[in-house]
Coordinates of C-alpha atoms in Angstrom, one line a residue:
X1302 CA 52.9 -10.3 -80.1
X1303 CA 52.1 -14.0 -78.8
X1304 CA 49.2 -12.4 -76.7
X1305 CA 47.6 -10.2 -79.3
X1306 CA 47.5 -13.0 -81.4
X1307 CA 46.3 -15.2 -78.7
X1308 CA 43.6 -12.9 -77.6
X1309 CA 41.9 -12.6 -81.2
X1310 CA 42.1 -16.5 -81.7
X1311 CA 40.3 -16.3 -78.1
X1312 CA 37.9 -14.3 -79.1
X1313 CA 37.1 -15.4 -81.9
X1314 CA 36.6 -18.9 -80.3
X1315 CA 34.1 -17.0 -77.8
X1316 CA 32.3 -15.5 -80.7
X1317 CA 31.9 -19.1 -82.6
X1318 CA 30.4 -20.6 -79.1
X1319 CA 28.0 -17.3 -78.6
X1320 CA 27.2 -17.6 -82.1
X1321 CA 26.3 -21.3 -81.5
X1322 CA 24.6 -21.0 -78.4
X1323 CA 22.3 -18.3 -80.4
X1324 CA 21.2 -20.3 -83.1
X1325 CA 20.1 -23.4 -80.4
X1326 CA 18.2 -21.2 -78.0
X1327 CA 16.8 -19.5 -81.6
X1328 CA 15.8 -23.2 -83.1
X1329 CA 13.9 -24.0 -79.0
X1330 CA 12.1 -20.7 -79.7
X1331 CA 10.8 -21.5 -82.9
X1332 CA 9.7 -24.7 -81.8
X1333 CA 7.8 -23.4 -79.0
X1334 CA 6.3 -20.6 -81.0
X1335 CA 5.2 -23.3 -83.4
X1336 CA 4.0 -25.3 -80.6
X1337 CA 2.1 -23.0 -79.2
X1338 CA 0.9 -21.2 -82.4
X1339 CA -0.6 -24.7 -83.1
X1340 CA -2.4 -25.2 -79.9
X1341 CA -3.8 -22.0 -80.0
X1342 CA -5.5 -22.6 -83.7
X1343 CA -6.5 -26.3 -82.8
X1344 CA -8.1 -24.9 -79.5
X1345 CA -9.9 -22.0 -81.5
X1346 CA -11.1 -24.6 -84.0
X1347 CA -12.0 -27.3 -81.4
X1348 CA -14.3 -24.5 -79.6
X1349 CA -15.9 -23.5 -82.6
X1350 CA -17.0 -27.3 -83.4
X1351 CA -18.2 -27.9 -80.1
X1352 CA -20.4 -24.8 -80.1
X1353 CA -21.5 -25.9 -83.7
X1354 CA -22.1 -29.4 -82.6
X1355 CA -24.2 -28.3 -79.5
X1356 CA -26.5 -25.7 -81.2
X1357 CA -27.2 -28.8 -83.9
X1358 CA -28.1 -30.9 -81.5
X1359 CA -30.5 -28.1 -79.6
X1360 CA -31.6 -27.6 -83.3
X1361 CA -33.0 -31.0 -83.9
X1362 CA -34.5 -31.7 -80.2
X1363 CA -36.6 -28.4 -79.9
X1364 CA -37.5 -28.4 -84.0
X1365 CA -39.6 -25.2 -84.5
X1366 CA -39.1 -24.0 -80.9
X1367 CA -35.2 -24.2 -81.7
X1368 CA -34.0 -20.4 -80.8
X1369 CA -32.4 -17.7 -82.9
X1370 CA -28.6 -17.3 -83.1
X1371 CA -28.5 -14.0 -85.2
X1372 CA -29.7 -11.7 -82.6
X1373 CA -28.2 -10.2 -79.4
X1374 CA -24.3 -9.7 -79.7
X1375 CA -23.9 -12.2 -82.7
X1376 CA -26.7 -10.1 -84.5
X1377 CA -24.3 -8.6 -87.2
X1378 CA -21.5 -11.4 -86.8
X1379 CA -23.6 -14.3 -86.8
X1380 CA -21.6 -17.0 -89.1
X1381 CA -18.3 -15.0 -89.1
X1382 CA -15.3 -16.9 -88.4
X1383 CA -12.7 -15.2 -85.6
X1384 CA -9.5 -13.5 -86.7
X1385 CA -7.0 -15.9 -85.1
X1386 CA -8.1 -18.6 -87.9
X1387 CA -7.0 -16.0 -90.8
X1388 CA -3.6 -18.3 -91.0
X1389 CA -2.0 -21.2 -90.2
X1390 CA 0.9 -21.8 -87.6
X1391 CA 4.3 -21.8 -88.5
X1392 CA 6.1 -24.8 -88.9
X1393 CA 10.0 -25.8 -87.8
X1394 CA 10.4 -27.9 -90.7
X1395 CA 9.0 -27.2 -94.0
X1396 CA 9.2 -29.3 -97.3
X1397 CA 9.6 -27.6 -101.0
X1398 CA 6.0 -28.2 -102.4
X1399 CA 7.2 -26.7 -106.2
X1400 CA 4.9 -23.9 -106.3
X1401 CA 5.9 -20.0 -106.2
X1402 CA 3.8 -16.9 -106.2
X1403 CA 2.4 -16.1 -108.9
X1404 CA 1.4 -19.8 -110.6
X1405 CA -2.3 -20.7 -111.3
X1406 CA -3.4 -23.6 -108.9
X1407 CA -6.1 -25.4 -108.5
X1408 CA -7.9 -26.4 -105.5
X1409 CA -8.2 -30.0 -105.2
X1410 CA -10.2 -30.6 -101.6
X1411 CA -12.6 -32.8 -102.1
X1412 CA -15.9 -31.5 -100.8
X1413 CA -14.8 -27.6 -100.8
X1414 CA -17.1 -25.4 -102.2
X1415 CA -14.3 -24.1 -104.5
X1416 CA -13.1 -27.9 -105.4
X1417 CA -11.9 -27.5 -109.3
X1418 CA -11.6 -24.0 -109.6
X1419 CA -8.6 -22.6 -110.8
X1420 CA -6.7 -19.0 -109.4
X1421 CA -3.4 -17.4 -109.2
X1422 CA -1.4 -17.0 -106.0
X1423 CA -1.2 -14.1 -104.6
X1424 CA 0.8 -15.0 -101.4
X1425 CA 2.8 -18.2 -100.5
X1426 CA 4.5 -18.8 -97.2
X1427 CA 7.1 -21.5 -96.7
X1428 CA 6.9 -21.5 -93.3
X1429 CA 3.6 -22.2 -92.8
X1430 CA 3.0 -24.2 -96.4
X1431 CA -0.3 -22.3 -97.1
X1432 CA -1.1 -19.7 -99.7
X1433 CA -3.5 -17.4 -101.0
X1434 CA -5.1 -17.9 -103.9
X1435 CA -7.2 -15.1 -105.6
X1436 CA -10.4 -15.4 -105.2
X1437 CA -10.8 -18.3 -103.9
X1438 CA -11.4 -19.7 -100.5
X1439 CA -13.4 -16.5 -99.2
X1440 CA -15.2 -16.3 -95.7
X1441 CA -16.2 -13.4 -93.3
X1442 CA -14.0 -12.6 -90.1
X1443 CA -15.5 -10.6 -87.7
X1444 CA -13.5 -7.7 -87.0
X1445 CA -13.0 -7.1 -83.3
X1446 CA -14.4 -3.6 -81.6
X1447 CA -11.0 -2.1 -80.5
X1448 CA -9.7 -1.9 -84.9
X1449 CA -13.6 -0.5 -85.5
X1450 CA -12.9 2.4 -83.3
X1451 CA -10.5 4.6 -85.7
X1452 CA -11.4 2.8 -88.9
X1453 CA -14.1 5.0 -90.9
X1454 CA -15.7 1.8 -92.3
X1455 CA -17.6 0.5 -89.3
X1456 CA -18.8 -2.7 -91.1
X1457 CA -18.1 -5.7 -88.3
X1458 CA -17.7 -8.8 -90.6
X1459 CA -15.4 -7.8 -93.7
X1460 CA -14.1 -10.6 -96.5
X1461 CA -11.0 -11.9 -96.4
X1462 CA -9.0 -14.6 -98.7
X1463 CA -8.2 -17.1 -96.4
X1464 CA -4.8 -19.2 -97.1
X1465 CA -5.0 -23.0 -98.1
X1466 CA -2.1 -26.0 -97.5
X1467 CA 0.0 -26.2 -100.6
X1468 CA -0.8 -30.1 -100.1
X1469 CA -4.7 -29.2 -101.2
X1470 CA -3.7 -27.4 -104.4
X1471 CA -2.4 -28.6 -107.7
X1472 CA -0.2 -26.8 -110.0
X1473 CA -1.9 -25.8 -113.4
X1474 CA -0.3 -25.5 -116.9
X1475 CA -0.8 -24.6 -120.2
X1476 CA 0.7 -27.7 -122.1
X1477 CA 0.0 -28.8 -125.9
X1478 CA -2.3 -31.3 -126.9
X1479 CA -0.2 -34.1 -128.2
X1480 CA -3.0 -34.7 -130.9
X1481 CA -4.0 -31.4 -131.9
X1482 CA -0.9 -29.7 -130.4
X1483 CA -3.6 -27.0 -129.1
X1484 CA -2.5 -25.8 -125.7
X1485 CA -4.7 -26.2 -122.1
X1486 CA -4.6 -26.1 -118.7
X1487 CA -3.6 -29.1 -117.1
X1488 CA -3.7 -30.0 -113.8
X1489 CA -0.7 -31.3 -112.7
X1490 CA -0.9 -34.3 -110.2
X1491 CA 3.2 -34.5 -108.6
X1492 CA 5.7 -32.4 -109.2
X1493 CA 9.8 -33.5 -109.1
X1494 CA 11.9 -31.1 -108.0
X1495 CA 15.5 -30.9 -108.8
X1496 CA 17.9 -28.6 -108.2
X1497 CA 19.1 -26.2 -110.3
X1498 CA 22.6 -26.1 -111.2
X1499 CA 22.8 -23.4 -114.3
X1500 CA 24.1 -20.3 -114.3
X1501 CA 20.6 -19.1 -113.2
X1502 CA 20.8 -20.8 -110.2
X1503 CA 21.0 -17.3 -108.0
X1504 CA 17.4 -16.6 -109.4
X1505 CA 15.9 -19.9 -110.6
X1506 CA 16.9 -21.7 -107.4
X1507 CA 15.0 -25.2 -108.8
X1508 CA 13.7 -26.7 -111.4
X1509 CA 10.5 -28.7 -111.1
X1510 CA 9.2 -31.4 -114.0
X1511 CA 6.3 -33.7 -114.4
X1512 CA 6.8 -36.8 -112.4
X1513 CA 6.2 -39.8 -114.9
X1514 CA 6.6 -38.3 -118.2
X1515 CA 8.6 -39.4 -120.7
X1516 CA 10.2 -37.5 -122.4
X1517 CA 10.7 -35.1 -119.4
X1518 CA 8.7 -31.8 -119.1
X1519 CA 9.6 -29.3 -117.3
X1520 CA 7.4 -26.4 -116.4
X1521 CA 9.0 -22.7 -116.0
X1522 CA 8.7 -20.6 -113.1
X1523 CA 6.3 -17.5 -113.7
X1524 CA 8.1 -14.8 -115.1
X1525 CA 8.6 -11.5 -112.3
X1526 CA 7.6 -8.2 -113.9
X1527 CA 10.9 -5.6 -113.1
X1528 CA 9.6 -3.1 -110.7
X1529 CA 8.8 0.5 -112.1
X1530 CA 11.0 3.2 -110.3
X1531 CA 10.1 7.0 -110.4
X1532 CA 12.7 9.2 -111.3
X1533 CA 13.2 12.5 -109.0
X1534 CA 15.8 15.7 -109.0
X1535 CA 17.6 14.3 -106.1
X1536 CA 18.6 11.0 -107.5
X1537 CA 21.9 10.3 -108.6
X1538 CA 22.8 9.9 -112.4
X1539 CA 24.0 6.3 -113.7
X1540 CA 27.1 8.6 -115.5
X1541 CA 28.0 10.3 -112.5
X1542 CA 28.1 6.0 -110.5
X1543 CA 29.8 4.5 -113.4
X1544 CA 32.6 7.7 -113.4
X1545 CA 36.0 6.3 -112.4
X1546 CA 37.6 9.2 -110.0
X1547 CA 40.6 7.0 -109.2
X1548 CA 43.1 4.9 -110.9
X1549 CA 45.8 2.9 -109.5
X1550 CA 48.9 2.8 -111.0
X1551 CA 51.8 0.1 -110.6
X1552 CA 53.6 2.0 -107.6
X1553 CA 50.0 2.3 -105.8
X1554 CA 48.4 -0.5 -104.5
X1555 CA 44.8 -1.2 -105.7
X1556 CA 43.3 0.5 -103.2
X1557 CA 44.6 3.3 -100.5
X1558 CA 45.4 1.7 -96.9
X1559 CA 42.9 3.3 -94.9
X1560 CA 39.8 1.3 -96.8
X1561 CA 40.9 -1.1 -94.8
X1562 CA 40.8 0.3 -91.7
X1563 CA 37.1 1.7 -92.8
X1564 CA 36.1 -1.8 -93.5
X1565 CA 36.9 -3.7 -90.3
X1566 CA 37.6 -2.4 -86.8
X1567 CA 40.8 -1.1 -86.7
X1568 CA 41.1 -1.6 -82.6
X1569 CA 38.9 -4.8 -82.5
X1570 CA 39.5 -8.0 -81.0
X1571 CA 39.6 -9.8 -84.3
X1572 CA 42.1 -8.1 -86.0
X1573 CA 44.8 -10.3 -87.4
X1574 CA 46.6 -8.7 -89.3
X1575 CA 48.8 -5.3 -87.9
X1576 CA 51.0 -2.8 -89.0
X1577 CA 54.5 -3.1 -89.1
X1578 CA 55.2 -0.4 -86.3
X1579 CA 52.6 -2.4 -84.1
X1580 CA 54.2 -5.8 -84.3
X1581 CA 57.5 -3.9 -83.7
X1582 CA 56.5 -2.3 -81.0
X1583 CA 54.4 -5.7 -79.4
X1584 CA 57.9 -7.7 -80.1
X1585 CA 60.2 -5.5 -78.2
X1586 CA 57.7 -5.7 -75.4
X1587 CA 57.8 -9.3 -75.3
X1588 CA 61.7 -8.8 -75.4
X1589 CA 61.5 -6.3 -72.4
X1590 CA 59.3 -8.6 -70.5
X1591 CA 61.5 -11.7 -71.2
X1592 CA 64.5 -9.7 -69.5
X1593 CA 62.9 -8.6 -66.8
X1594 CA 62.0 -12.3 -65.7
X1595 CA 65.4 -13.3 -66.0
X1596 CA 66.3 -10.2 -63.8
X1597 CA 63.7 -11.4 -61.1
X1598 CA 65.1 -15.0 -61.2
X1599 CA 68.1 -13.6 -61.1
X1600 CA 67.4 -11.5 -57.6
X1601 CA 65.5 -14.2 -55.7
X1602 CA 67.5 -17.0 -55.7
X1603 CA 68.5 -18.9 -53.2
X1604 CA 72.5 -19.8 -52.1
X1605 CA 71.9 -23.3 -53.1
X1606 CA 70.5 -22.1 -56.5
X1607 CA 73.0 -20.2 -57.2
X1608 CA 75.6 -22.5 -56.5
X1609 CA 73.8 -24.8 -59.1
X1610 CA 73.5 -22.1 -61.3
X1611 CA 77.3 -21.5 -61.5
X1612 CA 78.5 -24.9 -61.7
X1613 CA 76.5 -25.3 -65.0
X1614 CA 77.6 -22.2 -66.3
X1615 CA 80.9 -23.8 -65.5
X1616 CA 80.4 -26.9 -67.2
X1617 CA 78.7 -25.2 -70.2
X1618 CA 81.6 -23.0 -70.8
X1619 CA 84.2 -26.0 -71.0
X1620 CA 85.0 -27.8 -74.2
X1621 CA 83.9 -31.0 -74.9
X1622 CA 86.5 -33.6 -73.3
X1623 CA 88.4 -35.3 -76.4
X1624 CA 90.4 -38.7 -75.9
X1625 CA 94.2 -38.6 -76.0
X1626 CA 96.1 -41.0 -78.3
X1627 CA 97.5 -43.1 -74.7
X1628 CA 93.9 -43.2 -74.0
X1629 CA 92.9 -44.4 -77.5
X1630 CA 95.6 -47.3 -77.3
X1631 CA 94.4 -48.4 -74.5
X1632 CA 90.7 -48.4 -75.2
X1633 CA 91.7 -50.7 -78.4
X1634 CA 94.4 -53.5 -76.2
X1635 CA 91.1 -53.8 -73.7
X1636 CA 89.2 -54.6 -77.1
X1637 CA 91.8 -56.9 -78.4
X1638 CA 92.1 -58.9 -75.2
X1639 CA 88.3 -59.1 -75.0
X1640 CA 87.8 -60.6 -78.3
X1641 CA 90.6 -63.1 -77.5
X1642 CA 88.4 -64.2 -74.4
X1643 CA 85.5 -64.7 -76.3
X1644 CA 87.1 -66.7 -79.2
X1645 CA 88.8 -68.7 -76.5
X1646 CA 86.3 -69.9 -74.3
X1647 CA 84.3 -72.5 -76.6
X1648 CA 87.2 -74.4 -77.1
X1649 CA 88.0 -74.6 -73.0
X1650 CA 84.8 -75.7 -72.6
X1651 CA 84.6 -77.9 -75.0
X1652 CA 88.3 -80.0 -74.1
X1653 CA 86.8 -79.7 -70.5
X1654 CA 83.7 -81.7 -71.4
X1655 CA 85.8 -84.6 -73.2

């Protein structure tokens, strides 16, 4: 039973280091995928500015005998920007910004063409802290030749929302006017987040305030609209979930044995826990194999060996030696005369110095 037990503490031990091992080749991968996700986009952009930057340049040299761009192969996709700069790279660590779908932001990039206007998000990623806000932050993409083949609409450049850094955007709420108590928006410079410890804390998993304010104000997250379901013949009936088929009574256990078994593997190397039969039958094993090594000692041993063997058989089998009362007596005179010795010899010593 030793070994069974043995074996699932092993493996389980195996499983922990696999498990570990997992996660660090996982948390290289992501970092490399970040890495290279981010060279790829700086690279893209970088190419782009240097194209931009030399046509410019050609621009202002030849003046009127500067040549045309939108013609050729960039005749219909002249200005468009590539798809590879549709979103950012993901990044390995990631910091809570406060902001969730569906809040109206504002765009605060100084210089943008859409610097002050206000929309809701439509899409946030954490990973990459960008989202998409609607209708906002619009720009052509040329779509590439092999999606135009099967797509009805053979329009090259298309519109697409591209995503902005959560750092670029402020949050915006409706909050009273302390004079007039009339509410407006209000953009909202820093956010504090703090986490949330209510009972709401499996859906509301922070709360974020006004950094600065006293008294405090917080602002609530947007409220999710509850997803519409259709109803159809096959579905089953909330009566017919909620109906209680079985009920335990005090004889029964809560629920029958085998659920068990269902639930976990029933032959797999984790299992702690065994029936009684099993850890009777795993015992007498052990008891079996125990005898049968004593039985091999027992058949290769040497003369010698077995000489030794006997003789402490021997001496195990005899009592424990007790002292007889002529043996006592004596053992106390020896004391006595000791003691006489001891007391004796300062004083010798002492008349022999004199």
């Amino acid at each position: 039973m030793q070994k069974v037990l043995s074996r699932s503490a092993l493996a389980k031990r195996q499983a922990e280091r696999r498990a570990t091992k997992k996660a660090a080749e996982k948390a290289v991968e992501k970092r490399r995928t970040s890495w290279r996700e981010r060279k790829q986009i700086s690279g893209l952009n970088k190419t782009i500015y240097r194209a931009e930057r030399a046509a410019r340049r050609e621009d202002w040299i030849l003046g009127p005998l500067a040549p045309r761009r939108d013609v050729g192969e960039a005749a219909k996709t002249y200005g468009a920007l590539p798809p590879g700069l549709t979103r950012g790279f993901e990044k390995v660590e990631w910091k809570e910004h406060g902001i969730v779908q569906g809040d109206r932001v504002a765009v605060a990039i100084r210089g943008h063409r859409d610097e002050g206007k206000i929309g809701t998000v439509l899409e946030l990623s954490k990973e990459r802290e960008e989202c998409v806000v609607e209708g906002l932050n619009r720009a052509d993409i040329a779509v590439p030749e092999y999606m135009l083949v099967n797509d009805p609409d053979k329009t090259p450049t298309r519109p697409y929302p591209l995503p902005v850094p959560l750092s670029d955007v402020k949050l915006v709420a409706k909050l009273p006017n302390p004079e007039t108590g009339v509410e407006r928006d209000v953009v909202i410079n820093e956010l504090k987040i703090e986490k949330n410890y209510g009972r709401d804390r499996d859906t509301i998993p922070f709360k974020r305030r006004i950094a600065g304010v006293v008294p405090r104000t917080y602002i609530p997250l947007p409220k999710k609209e509850d997803p519409e379901y259709d109803d159809y013949d096959s579905d089953t009936l909330r009566l017919d979930v909620e109906e209680s088929t079985w009920m335990p009574t005090l004889r029964e256990p809560p629920m029958p044995a085998s659920i068990i078994d269902e639930l976990r593997n029933k032959y797999g190397t984790f299992r702690t826990r065994h029936d009684d039969w099993y850890i009777a039958k795993k015992e007498e094993e052990d008891r079996k194999a125990r005898e049968s090594k004593e039985m091999l000692k027992l058949k290769m041993v040497t003369p010698m060996q077995e000489l030794k063997m006997k003789e402490k058989a021997e001496k195990q089998a005899k009592a424990a030696p007790r002292l007889s009362d002529e043996m006592l007596a004596k053992i106390g005179e020896i004391m006595v005369r000791n003691r006489q010795v001891q007391s004796e010899s300062p004083k010798s010593s002492t008349s022999q110095d004199l």
